[in-house]
């Protein structure tokens, strides 16, 4: 089941994917996470990507496509994946069409003020990557992960200037993908305006209905 998750930065793609990947036993492949890992490991790809990412700009296609292909070649991606953060442009969508056949696209829809609150409050665990929110989903102990007790941090690109830039780029470059996938008849809309994040929430249920339907047709 090869699925693309689409939605503005802060739409909650990563949070929902961490639940859905367990339900469907397919990996969550986030190009943002792959890049952040490369930066953490200090690879030459990481070094090249860092300056673009911190400014909230897109990393050049040749860097991101190589990284993605390498990840898709790993054995756990054999039965499908939840692809998050790629494609981000029509050009990347065409590249993806040549690499793998996407079965469905989940488009998370939400109001801009909800997006801003989410991004401004987002804090992430350095150890396990779990996502919290200072306002809406605070950890039990400030600055400490509930699960692995490692430190929580704010991403450089979740600071105010970068957020505005990322949203503008999303509107101009990524939103046109909605039409692209609508024309292919594989676009599914999910209302993600809710603030509550738990396994039983409506967003996960809606995603499950869509994914079960896609799975039954494979
Ligand atoms: P978000 O969706 O919250 O903006 P991501 O973790 O998906 O964050 O991406 C963080 C950054 O990584 C992006 O702002 C961009 O610099 C880079 N990036 C991730 N995916 C891509 C991609 N497909 N093409 C170009 N740059 C990318």
Tab-separated table of C-alpha atoms and ligand atoms in Angstrom:
chain	number	residue	atom	x	y	z
A	1	UNK	CA	0.000	0.000	0.000
A	2	UNK	CA	1.901	3.041	-1.259
A	3	UNK	CA	0.398	6.162	0.257
A	4	UNK	CA	1.315	9.862	0.114
A	5	UNK	CA	0.426	12.127	3.043
A	6	UNK	CA	-0.259	15.660	1.888
A	7	UNK	CA	-0.942	18.789	3.921
A	8	UNK	CA	0.568	22.047	5.101
A	9	UNK	CA	3.535	22.002	7.455
A	10	UNK	CA	2.012	21.457	10.896
A	11	UNK	CA	-1.000	19.533	9.570
A	12	UNK	CA	-0.040	16.639	11.844
A	13	UNK	CA	1.189	14.261	9.127
A	14	UNK	CA	3.995	12.928	11.310
A	15	UNK	CA	1.760	12.475	14.341
A	16	UNK	CA	-0.914	10.571	12.421
A	17	UNK	CA	1.662	8.539	10.521
A	18	UNK	CA	3.213	7.306	13.763
A	19	UNK	CA	-0.161	5.710	14.648
A	20	UNK	CA	-1.085	4.496	11.153
A	21	UNK	CA	2.275	2.820	10.473
A	22	UNK	CA	1.663	0.433	13.386
A	23	UNK	CA	-1.892	-0.327	12.269
A	24	UNK	CA	-0.850	-1.209	8.719
A	25	UNK	CA	2.679	-2.452	9.404
A	26	UNK	CA	4.266	-0.201	6.799
A	27	UNK	CA	7.036	2.338	7.477
A	28	UNK	CA	6.534	6.071	7.776
A	29	UNK	CA	9.070	7.615	5.422
A	30	UNK	CA	9.493	11.322	6.014
A	31	UNK	CA	11.961	13.176	3.790
A	32	UNK	CA	12.282	15.835	6.521
A	33	UNK	CA	13.293	13.098	9.009
A	34	UNK	CA	15.738	11.574	6.495
A	35	UNK	CA	17.369	14.982	6.063
A	36	UNK	CA	17.489	15.661	9.807
A	37	UNK	CA	19.129	12.235	10.313
A	38	UNK	CA	21.724	13.038	7.634
A	39	UNK	CA	22.455	16.334	9.406
A	40	UNK	CA	22.774	14.577	12.774
A	41	UNK	CA	25.168	12.030	11.274
A	42	UNK	CA	27.186	14.838	9.679
A	43	UNK	CA	27.134	13.292	6.175
A	44	UNK	CA	27.962	15.431	3.130
A	45	UNK	CA	24.270	15.293	2.156
A	46	UNK	CA	23.379	16.571	5.617
A	47	UNK	CA	25.845	19.429	5.372
A	48	UNK	CA	24.482	20.483	1.987
A	49	UNK	CA	20.854	20.266	3.152
A	50	UNK	CA	21.242	22.118	6.437
A	51	UNK	CA	21.471	25.676	5.120
A	52	UNK	CA	18.318	25.270	3.004
A	53	UNK	CA	16.364	23.621	5.791
A	54	UNK	CA	17.170	26.130	8.499
A	55	UNK	CA	15.934	28.909	6.234
A	56	UNK	CA	12.718	27.020	5.540
A	57	UNK	CA	13.632	26.566	1.851
A	58	UNK	CA	13.426	23.421	-0.269
A	59	UNK	CA	16.484	21.227	-0.539
A	60	UNK	CA	17.493	20.684	-4.221
A	61	UNK	CA	15.767	17.748	-5.940
A	62	UNK	CA	18.962	15.775	-6.679
A	63	UNK	CA	19.766	15.589	-2.948
A	64	UNK	CA	16.301	14.624	-1.789
A	65	UNK	CA	15.580	12.155	-4.615
A	66	UNK	CA	18.800	10.187	-3.956
A	67	UNK	CA	18.061	10.029	-0.249
A	68	UNK	CA	14.488	8.902	-0.887
A	69	UNK	CA	15.465	6.212	-3.429
A	70	UNK	CA	17.988	4.789	-0.976
A	71	UNK	CA	15.285	4.593	1.726
A	72	UNK	CA	12.686	3.053	-0.602
A	73	UNK	CA	15.167	0.303	-1.488
A	74	UNK	CA	15.244	-0.938	2.109
A	75	UNK	CA	13.368	-4.189	2.714
A	76	UNK	CA	10.748	-2.788	5.110
A	77	UNK	CA	9.353	-0.655	2.287
A	78	UNK	CA	8.546	-3.740	0.213
A	79	UNK	CA	4.866	-3.810	1.219
A	80	UNK	CA	4.306	-0.100	0.924
A	81	UNK	CA	4.861	3.036	2.942
A	82	UNK	CA	3.365	6.263	4.228
A	83	UNK	CA	5.320	8.901	2.363
A	84	UNK	CA	5.465	12.233	4.148
A	85	UNK	CA	7.131	15.376	2.789
A	86	UNK	CA	7.578	14.070	-0.738
A	87	UNK	CA	6.428	15.094	-3.296
A	88	UNK	CA	6.363	18.815	-2.571
A	89	UNK	CA	6.222	20.082	-6.152
A	90	UNK	CA	4.638	18.931	-9.404
A	91	UNK	CA	8.134	18.106	-10.674
A	92	UNK	CA	8.750	15.840	-7.656
A	93	UNK	CA	5.329	14.200	-8.167
A	94	UNK	CA	6.334	13.312	-11.724
A	95	UNK	CA	9.657	11.918	-10.493
A	96	UNK	CA	7.770	9.841	-7.891
A	97	UNK	CA	5.353	8.523	-10.525
A	98	UNK	CA	8.409	7.078	-12.283
A	99	UNK	CA	9.838	5.481	-9.118
A	100	UNK	CA	6.709	3.933	-7.518
A	101	UNK	CA	2.983	3.696	-8.267
A	102	UNK	CA	1.117	5.625	-5.576
A	103	UNK	CA	-2.220	4.013	-4.560
A	104	UNK	CA	-3.730	6.831	-2.567
A	105	UNK	CA	-3.136	10.330	-1.253
A	106	UNK	CA	-4.452	11.454	2.135
A	107	UNK	CA	-4.839	15.244	2.119
A	108	UNK	CA	-5.102	16.703	5.641
A	109	UNK	CA	-7.173	19.890	5.598
A	110	UNK	CA	-7.040	22.457	8.377
A	111	UNK	CA	-7.430	26.147	9.086
A	112	UNK	CA	-4.358	28.357	8.943
A	113	UNK	CA	-4.659	29.553	12.575
A	114	UNK	CA	-4.621	25.935	13.781
A	115	UNK	CA	-1.480	25.345	11.688
A	116	UNK	CA	0.241	28.378	13.225
A	117	UNK	CA	-0.551	27.273	16.784
A	118	UNK	CA	0.705	23.773	16.066
A	119	UNK	CA	3.992	24.834	14.492
A	120	UNK	CA	4.758	27.545	17.048
A	121	UNK	CA	4.178	25.106	19.924
A	122	UNK	CA	5.769	21.987	18.440
A	123	UNK	CA	8.514	20.326	20.469
A	124	UNK	CA	10.208	17.072	19.528
A	125	UNK	CA	12.135	14.425	21.429
A	126	UNK	CA	15.856	14.277	20.571
A	127	UNK	CA	15.883	10.566	21.322
A	128	UNK	CA	12.761	8.882	19.907
A	129	UNK	CA	11.312	11.666	17.727
A	130	UNK	CA	7.936	11.729	19.522
A	131	UNK	CA	6.082	14.995	18.868
A	132	UNK	CA	4.573	17.134	21.679
A	133	UNK	CA	2.992	20.594	21.708
A	134	UNK	CA	3.696	23.204	24.383
A	135	UNK	CA	0.045	24.327	24.339
A	136	UNK	CA	-2.029	21.386	23.195
A	137	UNK	CA	-0.096	18.248	23.988
A	138	UNK	CA	2.438	19.091	26.701
A	139	UNK	CA	4.792	16.464	28.091
A	140	UNK	CA	4.173	15.428	31.729
A	141	UNK	CA	7.456	17.067	32.753
A	142	UNK	CA	8.544	20.258	30.960
A	143	UNK	CA	11.284	19.687	28.368
A	144	UNK	CA	11.408	15.911	28.947
A	145	UNK	CA	9.979	13.136	26.736
A	146	UNK	CA	7.209	11.049	28.384
A	147	UNK	CA	8.426	7.916	26.605
A	148	UNK	CA	12.229	7.851	26.671
A	149	UNK	CA	12.957	10.753	29.060
A	150	UNK	CA	15.341	12.389	26.582
A	151	UNK	CA	15.333	16.193	26.067
A	152	UNK	CA	12.722	17.941	23.906
A	153	UNK	CA	13.724	20.644	21.404
A	154	UNK	CA	12.172	23.113	18.973
A	155	UNK	CA	13.189	22.736	15.311
A	156	UNK	CA	15.093	25.728	13.892
A	157	UNK	CA	12.563	25.964	11.081
A	158	UNK	CA	9.675	26.128	13.587
A	159	UNK	CA	10.756	29.651	14.532
A	160	UNK	CA	8.455	32.456	13.345
A	161	UNK	CA	10.293	33.679	10.191
A	162	UNK	CA	10.791	30.202	8.808
A	163	UNK	CA	7.184	29.204	9.510
A	164	UNK	CA	5.863	32.112	7.405
A	165	UNK	CA	8.230	31.218	4.573
A	166	UNK	CA	7.354	27.504	4.661
A	167	UNK	CA	3.620	28.238	4.527
A	168	UNK	CA	4.070	30.586	1.579
A	169	UNK	CA	6.124	27.999	-0.296
A	170	UNK	CA	3.498	25.359	0.530
A	171	UNK	CA	0.724	27.537	-0.937
A	172	UNK	CA	2.567	28.253	-4.179
A	173	UNK	CA	4.477	25.010	-4.828
A	174	UNK	CA	2.817	22.133	-2.962
A	175	UNK	CA	-0.897	22.964	-3.116
A	176	UNK	CA	-1.016	22.392	-6.909
A	177	UNK	CA	-0.433	18.697	-6.104
A	178	UNK	CA	-4.067	18.513	-5.001
A	179	UNK	CA	-5.171	18.968	-8.622
A	180	UNK	CA	-2.483	16.570	-9.861
A	181	UNK	CA	-3.750	13.739	-7.629
A	182	UNK	CA	-7.427	14.654	-8.038
A	183	UNK	CA	-6.961	14.170	-11.773
A	184	UNK	CA	-5.521	10.733	-11.096
A	185	UNK	CA	-8.577	9.901	-8.935
A	186	UNK	CA	-6.510	8.982	-5.894
A	187	UNK	CA	-7.026	12.053	-3.680
A	188	UNK	CA	-8.866	11.609	-0.343
A	189	UNK	CA	-9.649	14.583	1.900
A	190	UNK	CA	-9.382	14.293	5.679
A	191	UNK	CA	-10.666	17.008	8.036
A	192	UNK	CA	-7.776	17.596	10.464
A	193	UNK	CA	-9.009	20.702	12.268
A	194	UNK	CA	-9.242	18.988	15.609
A	195	UNK	CA	-6.794	19.707	18.416
A	196	UNK	CA	-7.156	16.449	20.270
A	197	UNK	CA	-4.483	13.953	19.381
A	198	UNK	CA	-5.191	10.439	20.572
A	199	UNK	CA	-5.483	7.051	18.868
A	200	UNK	CA	-9.296	7.149	18.879
A	201	UNK	CA	-9.664	10.573	17.296
A	202	UNK	CA	-11.746	11.147	14.194
A	203	UNK	CA	-8.767	11.854	11.967
A	204	UNK	CA	-7.298	8.416	12.557
A	205	UNK	CA	-10.722	6.810	12.056
A	206	UNK	CA	-11.222	8.671	8.769
A	207	UNK	CA	-7.757	7.641	7.597
A	208	UNK	CA	-8.487	4.022	8.542
A	209	UNK	CA	-11.710	4.005	6.494
A	210	UNK	CA	-9.849	5.327	3.461
A	211	UNK	CA	-6.835	3.038	3.864
A	212	UNK	CA	-9.002	-0.064	4.432
A	213	UNK	CA	-10.869	0.714	1.248
A	214	UNK	CA	-7.626	1.159	-0.707
A	215	UNK	CA	-6.217	-2.067	0.797
A	216	UNK	CA	-9.301	-4.069	-0.167
A	217	UNK	CA	-8.810	-3.073	-3.797
A	218	UNK	CA	-5.131	-4.053	-4.059
B	1	LIG	P1	7.308	20.356	7.460
B	1	LIG	O1	6.412	19.558	6.566
B	1	LIG	O2	6.771	20.462	8.853
B	1	LIG	O3	7.725	21.665	6.873
B	1	LIG	P2	9.468	18.429	7.031
B	1	LIG	O4	10.083	17.739	8.178
B	1	LIG	O5	8.620	17.651	6.094
B	1	LIG	O6	8.676	19.654	7.668
B	1	LIG	O7	10.598	19.165	6.161
B	1	LIG	C1	11.536	20.027	6.747
B	1	LIG	C2	12.392	20.656	5.663
B	1	LIG	O8	13.110	19.636	4.957
B	1	LIG	C3	11.666	21.442	4.576
B	1	LIG	O9	11.356	22.762	4.969
B	1	LIG	C4	12.697	21.382	3.443
B	1	LIG	O10	13.761	22.287	3.675
B	1	LIG	C5	13.271	19.981	3.579
B	1	LIG	N1	12.517	18.999	2.747
B	1	LIG	C6	11.800	17.937	3.189
B	1	LIG	N2	11.243	17.280	2.156
B	1	LIG	C7	11.619	17.936	1.040
B	1	LIG	C8	11.344	17.755	-0.362
B	1	LIG	N3	10.532	16.781	-0.800
B	1	LIG	N4	11.904	18.622	-1.231
B	1	LIG	C9	12.693	19.630	-0.816
B	1	LIG	N5	12.984	19.874	0.474
B	1	LIG	C10	12.459	19.024	1.404
